[in-house]
C-alpha cells in the first residue's frame, strides 16, 4: 500500500477531546480496515496479545519469530532510522525464541543514565551478543568491540544482500512509519479548558443564570428610574447600583470558581509531565542506548532491569531470572516470572495448561523486581495496556449531591420569588386601577406612567431580594477555602466538587496492597534456632509469638516448650552472639541478588529486587549488621544455586578463609526445615560459650514439633515464612556428590544434614495510622470495604488487623461475587467487607452496586487496576507517591503522602464544606424570608408604593446577607467533632429539622420587630410625625434589621440543638474580622451615609434598641433549639417540607438519571423472598460452605486447618457447629506447607461474632440446605 494512503489515517483518539476515550478492553475487529503499510499486523491485533494475555494468539501469529519478522525487527534492534539490524552470525533472532540468556555489562554510570531524560540517543557500552546454532543450543560469544565503529547504513544494505529473504519492506520501514501506523508512545493531549471556557461553564449554574436575569432587569429599571424619571433634589440617582452589585457578585463567583479549577488543572498537568520524564534503554544498531520514553516505537527491543517500569507492552525475548510486579496493573500480588515464548509453550504442553505466575508477556506499567532481559515492543501509547485504561478514564464528571440539591433549591426559590413578585405586582396593580377609577389621588398622565414603573420596580426588587445571590459564592468560597487547607494537609483536590461529596460518603472501597499496606515486605517475626522467638515491636504485638503457648490438657497450665522465650526484634544484636550474628548476616547478604540503589523520585536509598530478599536485607540493615555490599565483596563464591520453583529454595557456596566451604540456603520453611538435622543455639541471656562459637544441637522429635507449630503459627497470621540454614564441607566438591562441572555439584546431593539458622516471618505491614483511620471511619458511620487480588487468608488477616472485618461482615472471593445474580448482589453487597481474589471488573461492579443502593462511594487505590473503580465512584482517591498515572488520572483527590489516614481528613473537610453551605442557607433564607415579607407588606400598605427599606439599604443588607456571610460562615475549619455523626444519604433533604426551626423562628422574630417599628415607631419612641422623625424611625428600622442579621450570623454557626454558638469561634479569624467590619461599616453608614442611604444620625437610645433587639436573636435561636424535633418533624412532613422516611424514594440516586431506582425494583419484585425461604423451595447456592458431617456437628473433632482460620461458614452456623479458635489439634502430624486458603475457596465467610439467628445467616443457610436436597 502507498505511504500517502497510510498517512491519511490518524491514530484513533489522537485528536479526541475529553470524554471520548477508548474502552479499556480490546476488540481487534475495530482496526480491521487500518492500513498497516509494510507490516503484517494491525495495531489492536498486537495489543490484544497482552489484554488478556494469550499464548495461543501469539502462537497463531507464528510465535516470536513470526512476530519479529512481521514487525521487521531483530535481536540487534532498529537502527536510528528504524530499520532492523541484520545479525551476521546468528540469523534472524532464533535464540530469542528459545530461551537464550543474556547478560548486560553495566558501567558505573548506568544507573544515573537510566533515569536521565535526554532527547537525543546516547550510545552505552555494548552488550554481549546472543546467538543460537541450528540445533537450538545457546552460545555466548565474547564481548564485541565498539559496534558503531565503521558501521554505516551502507554496511547494512550490503549485509542484507547476503540474506535477501530477511530484508523485506517491514525491515526497511523507518521510525516515522512505525509511529504513523502503530502510534507514538504518547497519550493524546487532553483538551484542557481555557479560563474563558471555565468561566462560561461556571456561568451556566442555574443560580447564576437566575441572578444574571435579575441583574439585567434590575439594572435596566434602575437606570430608567434614575435617569428616565424626575427625582427629588435630596435623593441621589443610585437605583442602578443594585443591578451593578448583582453583576459584581456574579463576576466574583465566576472568577473564584473558574480560576480555582484552572489552577488545579495546570498543577495536575505539570505533575503529570514531571512524572513522565524519564529515559528508557533500548537496543538500536546492536548497542544499548538511552532514549526518551516517548521515542519508543513498536519493533524496538527494550531492556529490562531491576527497578525499571515497563513503558510499553511487549513479548519477552531473553534474559535471566526476570520477575515483574504486575500488582499495579493487574492486581496480582505475586511476582510474575518472565520466560521466552518457547519455554512457555513447553511448559504448557507439559502441564496441560498455561503456566501460573509465568508468562512471556511484558505489561506496560509493571515493575521489574529482579533479573535482566529484553523484550520486543508490540503496543505503545494509547494502544498499550496502560494507555487504554488511561484513555478509558477520560470523561466528564457528573454533578455532586450538593450541587443537585442547590440546583433544586434555585428552581424553588425562583418559583417562590416569582410568585411573591407576581402577587405584589397584582395587588399593587389592582390598587392602581382602583385609584384610576376613583381618580384618588389625582395624577397627570406622566405621574401615572411613573407610578406604573414604580410598581414594576418594587415587584422586581422583591424577586431580587428573594434570590440568594450569595449561595453560589458561599459554595465556591467554602470549597476554595477547604481545598487550600487540604493541600497543606497533603490532599490535592483535582475535582473541586469531590470535596463536598466526601461529606456524604457512606462507603470507602479500598485496595490492600500499597493503600492499607506499605507494599514493602518486612520481617515482622521469626525464630533464631528453635527457642528464640523475636517479634517486631513486641509490646504492641504480643500475639505474634508462640513462646508462651500452653500445653493442652495440662493442669495446672504448663508451657508446651519451656525453653522458648520472646524478645523484641530490635534486641537481637544484644542477644545473639557475634558468631551467630555473622552467620545470620552472611546467610542474608551473600545468598541474595537484591541490591541497594537510589529511588529515582525521592533520591533515598532503597533495596531493589524480589520482595522477600529486600525484606531480609532491610531487616539486617535495621539491626545495624555489617553492610551487605561489604559482606558480598569479602565472600569468595564457588557455586550459585538459582531459585527453582521445584525446590523452592536458592543457595550459594562460599569458600571461607580457613578453607572450609559453606553452603547457605534459604527458601520455603516447610521444605528446608525437613533437611535440617541440628540448629544453632541462642540463650536468652547469653553465656560465655555462646558468645565465642556457634553452638549447635540436634533436632529431636519435640523440637521438630516446635518448628512445625511455629510455621503453622506464622501461617495462621498469613506471614510468608522463610527458613535460613547452612552446611559446612571440609573439601569441595564433596566426595560423595555428583558433579555438574568442575566446581558445581548436584543440589540434591548437598542439600541435606543442614543446620537451621532461623525462620523469619515476612508480611506487607500496615501503613502507620491505618487502624486509627478505619476506626475513625466507623465512628463517622463510613463503612470500609477491602478489595484485593490476594488470597482470602491474606485479605482476611489484613482486614482483621485494620478493623475492617467486624461483626456481621462477609468475606467473599471475586470468582463467587461475579457469579451472583443482581438480586443476590443486593442482598450481599451491604454486608460484604472483604472481596478477595478480585479483578478490576469485580471492584467496579461492587462500586456500581453500592451506588445503585443509594450509597455515596469513595474508592482508594494506587494501581492501574484501580482506575475503572476510581472513575466509577463518587470520589476517587489515588496515592501521590506510589500511585500510577492511571490511578491519578481517574481520581478526584490525590493523597500526596500516600496515607490512608488522610481519608479521614477528607471526610472532615467534606462535612465542613456541607456544613458551611447549610450554615449560610440557615442564615440567608431566614434573612430573605424577612426581607420579602417586610417588602411585600410595607409596599402594599404604602400609598406611594415605597418599601420599608430603600434600594441602597437593600444593597448593603444583601452584601451582609451574601458576600460577608459567605466569607464568615464558609471559613470555619474542620474539626474531629464532625466525625461524631453518620453520613447523610444522597436523597437526604438539604434542610434539616433544626434548620427549619431556626429559619422560621428567626424570620418570624425579625419580621415582627421590623414591622412593629416601621408602623409604630413614632408612637414607641414618643416622637411626633415629621420628616426628620420619619427619617429617625426609618434609620432605627434599618439598624434593627442589620444588627438582627449580624447576631443571627453568630447564631447560624450551629446546625444542631446545642446551645453554645460560640464554640470554635476563636479559630475562625475570618468570622471575627468580618463581624467587626460589618459593625464598623454600619456605624459609618448611619453617621456619614446621609442622603445616599436615606438615613440620619440617631442617638444612644436608638443604638441601644437596635443592638438589644439584635442580641435577642441569639436568645430566640436558643429557644428554637429547645423545641423538640419530633412534633416539628411530623408537621413539616405533613407540609411536605421534609420527605416521609417511611415512603420509598421513587427517583434514582444517580445524579444523571430520573429513572426508577433499580434497588427499589428488586425489593418490589422480591417481597416474597422470606416467605419463599420459610415455606417454599429455593434453588440451592454453591456459594455457601457446607459442613454437615455428624462428627463435626457433635464437636467430636476439630480439624486443625479449620482452627487456623477462626471464622464461620454460613452453612456451618446453621448446623450449630462453631470452630474452637485459639487452639491447634496435633499440628506435628500435619504438613505445615498445606495451603489453608484452598479450604475457603468457593465459600462465603461470615464473621464469627455474628449471631446464629442473624437474618442473613438464616437466609443463606437455608439456600445451602436446599441445595443439598
CSV table of N, CA and C in Angstrom, one decimal, residues 751-813:
chain,number,residue,atom,x,y,z
A,751,UNK,N,22.1,-30.7,49.6
A,751,UNK,CA,21.0,-30.1,50.4
A,751,UNK,C,20.4,-31.1,51.4
A,752,UNK,N,21.2,-31.5,52.4
A,752,UNK,CA,20.8,-32.4,53.5
A,752,UNK,C,21.8,-32.2,54.7
A,753,UNK,N,21.3,-32.7,55.8
A,753,UNK,CA,22.1,-32.6,57.0
A,753,UNK,C,22.5,-31.1,57.3
A,754,UNK,N,21.5,-30.2,57.1
A,754,UNK,CA,21.7,-28.8,57.2
A,754,UNK,C,21.6,-28.4,58.7
A,755,UNK,N,22.1,-27.2,59.0
A,755,UNK,CA,21.9,-26.6,60.3
A,755,UNK,C,21.0,-25.4,60.2
A,756,UNK,N,19.9,-25.5,61.0
A,756,UNK,CA,18.9,-24.4,60.9
A,756,UNK,C,19.4,-23.2,61.6
A,757,UNK,N,19.5,-22.0,60.9
A,757,UNK,CA,19.8,-20.8,61.5
A,757,UNK,C,18.6,-20.1,62.1
A,758,UNK,N,17.5,-20.1,61.3
A,758,UNK,CA,16.3,-19.5,61.8
A,758,UNK,C,15.2,-19.5,60.8
A,759,UNK,N,14.0,-19.1,61.3
A,759,UNK,CA,12.9,-18.9,60.4
A,759,UNK,C,12.4,-17.5,60.6
A,760,UNK,N,12.1,-16.8,59.5
A,760,UNK,CA,11.6,-15.5,59.6
A,760,UNK,C,10.2,-15.4,58.9
A,761,UNK,N,9.4,-14.6,59.6
A,761,UNK,CA,8.0,-14.4,59.0
A,761,UNK,C,7.9,-13.0,58.4
A,762,UNK,N,7.5,-13.0,57.1
A,762,UNK,CA,7.5,-11.7,56.4
A,762,UNK,C,6.1,-11.4,56.0
A,763,UNK,N,5.8,-10.1,56.0
A,763,UNK,CA,4.5,-9.7,55.6
A,763,UNK,C,4.6,-8.2,55.0
A,764,UNK,N,3.6,-7.8,54.3
A,764,UNK,CA,3.4,-6.4,53.9
A,764,UNK,C,2.7,-5.7,55.0
A,765,UNK,N,3.4,-4.9,55.9
A,765,UNK,CA,2.8,-4.4,57.1
A,765,UNK,C,1.8,-3.3,56.7
A,766,UNK,N,1.0,-3.0,57.7
A,766,UNK,CA,0.0,-1.9,57.6
A,766,UNK,C,0.7,-0.6,57.6
A,767,UNK,N,0.1,0.4,56.9
A,767,UNK,CA,0.6,1.7,56.9
A,767,UNK,C,0.4,2.3,58.3
A,768,UNK,N,1.2,3.2,58.7
A,768,UNK,CA,1.0,3.8,60.0
A,768,UNK,C,-0.3,4.6,60.0
A,769,UNK,N,-1.0,4.4,61.1
A,769,UNK,CA,-2.3,5.2,61.2
A,769,UNK,C,-3.5,4.6,60.6
A,770,UNK,N,-3.3,3.4,59.9
A,770,UNK,CA,-4.4,2.8,59.2
A,770,UNK,C,-5.5,2.4,60.2
A,771,UNK,N,-5.1,1.7,61.3
A,771,UNK,CA,-6.1,1.2,62.3
A,771,UNK,C,-6.9,2.4,62.8
A,772,UNK,N,-6.3,3.4,63.2
A,772,UNK,CA,-7.0,4.6,63.7
A,772,UNK,C,-7.9,5.2,62.6
A,773,UNK,N,-7.4,5.2,61.4
A,773,UNK,CA,-8.2,5.8,60.3
A,773,UNK,C,-9.5,5.0,60.1
A,774,UNK,N,-9.3,3.7,60.1
A,774,UNK,CA,-10.5,2.8,59.9
A,774,UNK,C,-11.5,3.0,61.1
A,775,UNK,N,-11.0,3.1,62.3
A,775,UNK,CA,-11.8,3.3,63.4
A,775,UNK,C,-12.5,4.6,63.3
A,776,UNK,N,-11.8,5.7,62.9
A,776,UNK,CA,-12.5,7.0,62.7
A,776,UNK,C,-13.6,6.9,61.6
A,777,UNK,N,-13.3,6.1,60.6
A,777,UNK,CA,-14.3,6.0,59.5
A,777,UNK,C,-15.6,5.3,60.1
A,778,UNK,N,-15.4,4.3,60.9
A,778,UNK,CA,-16.5,3.6,61.5
A,778,UNK,C,-17.3,4.6,62.5
A,779,UNK,N,-16.5,5.4,63.2
A,779,UNK,CA,-17.1,6.4,64.1
A,779,UNK,C,-17.9,7.4,63.3
A,780,UNK,N,-17.5,7.7,62.1
A,780,UNK,CA,-18.2,8.7,61.3
A,780,UNK,C,-19.3,8.0,60.5
A,781,UNK,N,-19.5,6.7,60.7
A,781,UNK,CA,-20.6,6.0,60.0
A,781,UNK,C,-20.2,5.6,58.6
A,782,UNK,N,-19.0,5.6,58.3
A,782,UNK,CA,-18.5,5.2,57.0
A,782,UNK,C,-18.0,3.8,57.0
A,783,UNK,N,-18.6,2.9,56.2
A,783,UNK,CA,-18.2,1.5,56.1
A,783,UNK,C,-16.9,1.4,55.2
A,784,UNK,N,-15.9,0.6,55.6
A,784,UNK,CA,-14.7,0.4,54.8
A,784,UNK,C,-14.8,-1.0,54.3
A,785,UNK,N,-14.7,-1.1,53.0
A,785,UNK,CA,-14.6,-2.4,52.3
A,785,UNK,C,-13.3,-2.6,51.6
A,786,UNK,N,-12.7,-3.8,51.7
A,786,UNK,CA,-11.4,-4.0,51.1
A,786,UNK,C,-11.6,-4.9,49.9
A,787,UNK,N,-11.0,-4.5,48.8
A,787,UNK,CA,-10.9,-5.3,47.5
A,787,UNK,C,-9.5,-5.5,47.2
A,788,UNK,N,-9.1,-6.8,47.0
A,788,UNK,CA,-7.7,-7.1,46.7
A,788,UNK,C,-7.7,-8.3,45.9
A,789,UNK,N,-6.5,-8.4,45.1
A,789,UNK,CA,-6.3,-9.6,44.3
A,789,UNK,C,-5.7,-10.7,45.1
A,790,UNK,N,-5.3,-10.5,46.4
A,790,UNK,CA,-4.7,-11.5,47.2
A,790,UNK,C,-5.7,-12.6,47.6
A,791,UNK,N,-5.1,-13.7,48.1
A,791,UNK,CA,-6.0,-14.8,48.5
A,791,UNK,C,-6.8,-14.4,49.7
A,792,UNK,N,-7.7,-15.3,50.0
A,792,UNK,CA,-8.7,-14.9,51.1
A,792,UNK,C,-8.1,-14.9,52.5
A,793,UNK,N,-7.1,-15.7,52.7
A,793,UNK,CA,-6.5,-15.7,54.1
A,793,UNK,C,-5.7,-14.4,54.3
A,794,UNK,N,-4.9,-14.0,53.3
A,794,UNK,CA,-4.1,-12.8,53.5
A,794,UNK,C,-5.0,-11.6,53.6
A,795,UNK,N,-6.1,-11.5,52.8
A,795,UNK,CA,-7.0,-10.5,52.8
A,795,UNK,C,-7.7,-10.4,54.2
A,796,UNK,N,-8.1,-11.6,54.7
A,796,UNK,CA,-8.8,-11.6,56.0
A,796,UNK,C,-7.9,-11.2,57.1
A,797,UNK,N,-6.6,-11.6,57.1
A,797,UNK,CA,-5.7,-11.2,58.1
A,797,UNK,C,-5.5,-9.7,58.2
A,798,UNK,N,-5.3,-9.1,57.0
A,798,UNK,CA,-5.1,-7.6,56.9
A,798,UNK,C,-6.4,-6.9,57.4
A,799,UNK,N,-7.6,-7.5,57.0
A,799,UNK,CA,-8.9,-6.9,57.4
A,799,UNK,C,-9.1,-6.9,58.9
A,800,UNK,N,-8.6,-8.0,59.5
A,800,UNK,CA,-8.7,-8.1,61.0
A,800,UNK,C,-7.8,-7.1,61.6
A,801,UNK,N,-6.6,-7.0,61.1
A,801,UNK,CA,-5.6,-6.0,61.7
A,801,UNK,C,-6.1,-4.6,61.6
A,802,UNK,N,-6.7,-4.3,60.5
A,802,UNK,CA,-7.2,-2.9,60.2
A,802,UNK,C,-8.5,-2.6,61.0
A,803,UNK,N,-9.2,-3.6,61.4
A,803,UNK,CA,-10.5,-3.4,62.0
A,803,UNK,C,-11.6,-3.3,61.0
A,804,UNK,N,-11.3,-3.8,59.7
A,804,UNK,CA,-12.4,-3.7,58.7
A,804,UNK,C,-13.4,-4.9,58.8
A,805,UNK,N,-12.9,-6.1,59.2
A,805,UNK,CA,-13.7,-7.3,59.3
A,805,UNK,C,-14.3,-7.2,60.7
A,806,UNK,N,-15.6,-7.0,60.8
A,806,UNK,CA,-16.3,-6.8,62.0
A,806,UNK,C,-17.6,-7.7,62.1
A,807,UNK,N,-18.2,-7.6,63.2
A,807,UNK,CA,-19.4,-8.5,63.4
A,807,UNK,C,-20.5,-8.3,62.4
A,808,UNK,N,-20.9,-9.4,61.8
A,808,UNK,CA,-21.9,-9.3,60.7
A,808,UNK,C,-21.4,-9.2,59.4
A,809,UNK,N,-20.0,-9.1,59.3
A,809,UNK,CA,-19.4,-8.9,58.0
A,809,UNK,C,-19.2,-10.2,57.2
A,810,UNK,N,-19.0,-10.0,55.9
A,810,UNK,CA,-18.9,-11.2,55.0
A,810,UNK,C,-17.5,-11.0,54.2
A,811,UNK,N,-16.9,-12.1,54.0
A,811,UNK,CA,-15.7,-12.2,53.2
A,811,UNK,C,-16.1,-13.1,52.0
A,812,UNK,N,-15.8,-12.6,50.8
A,812,UNK,CA,-16.1,-13.3,49.6
A,812,UNK,C,-15.0,-13.2,48.6
A,813,UNK,N,-14.9,-14.2,47.7
A,813,UNK,CA,-13.9,-14.1,46.6
A,813,UNK,C,-14.5,-13.6,45.3
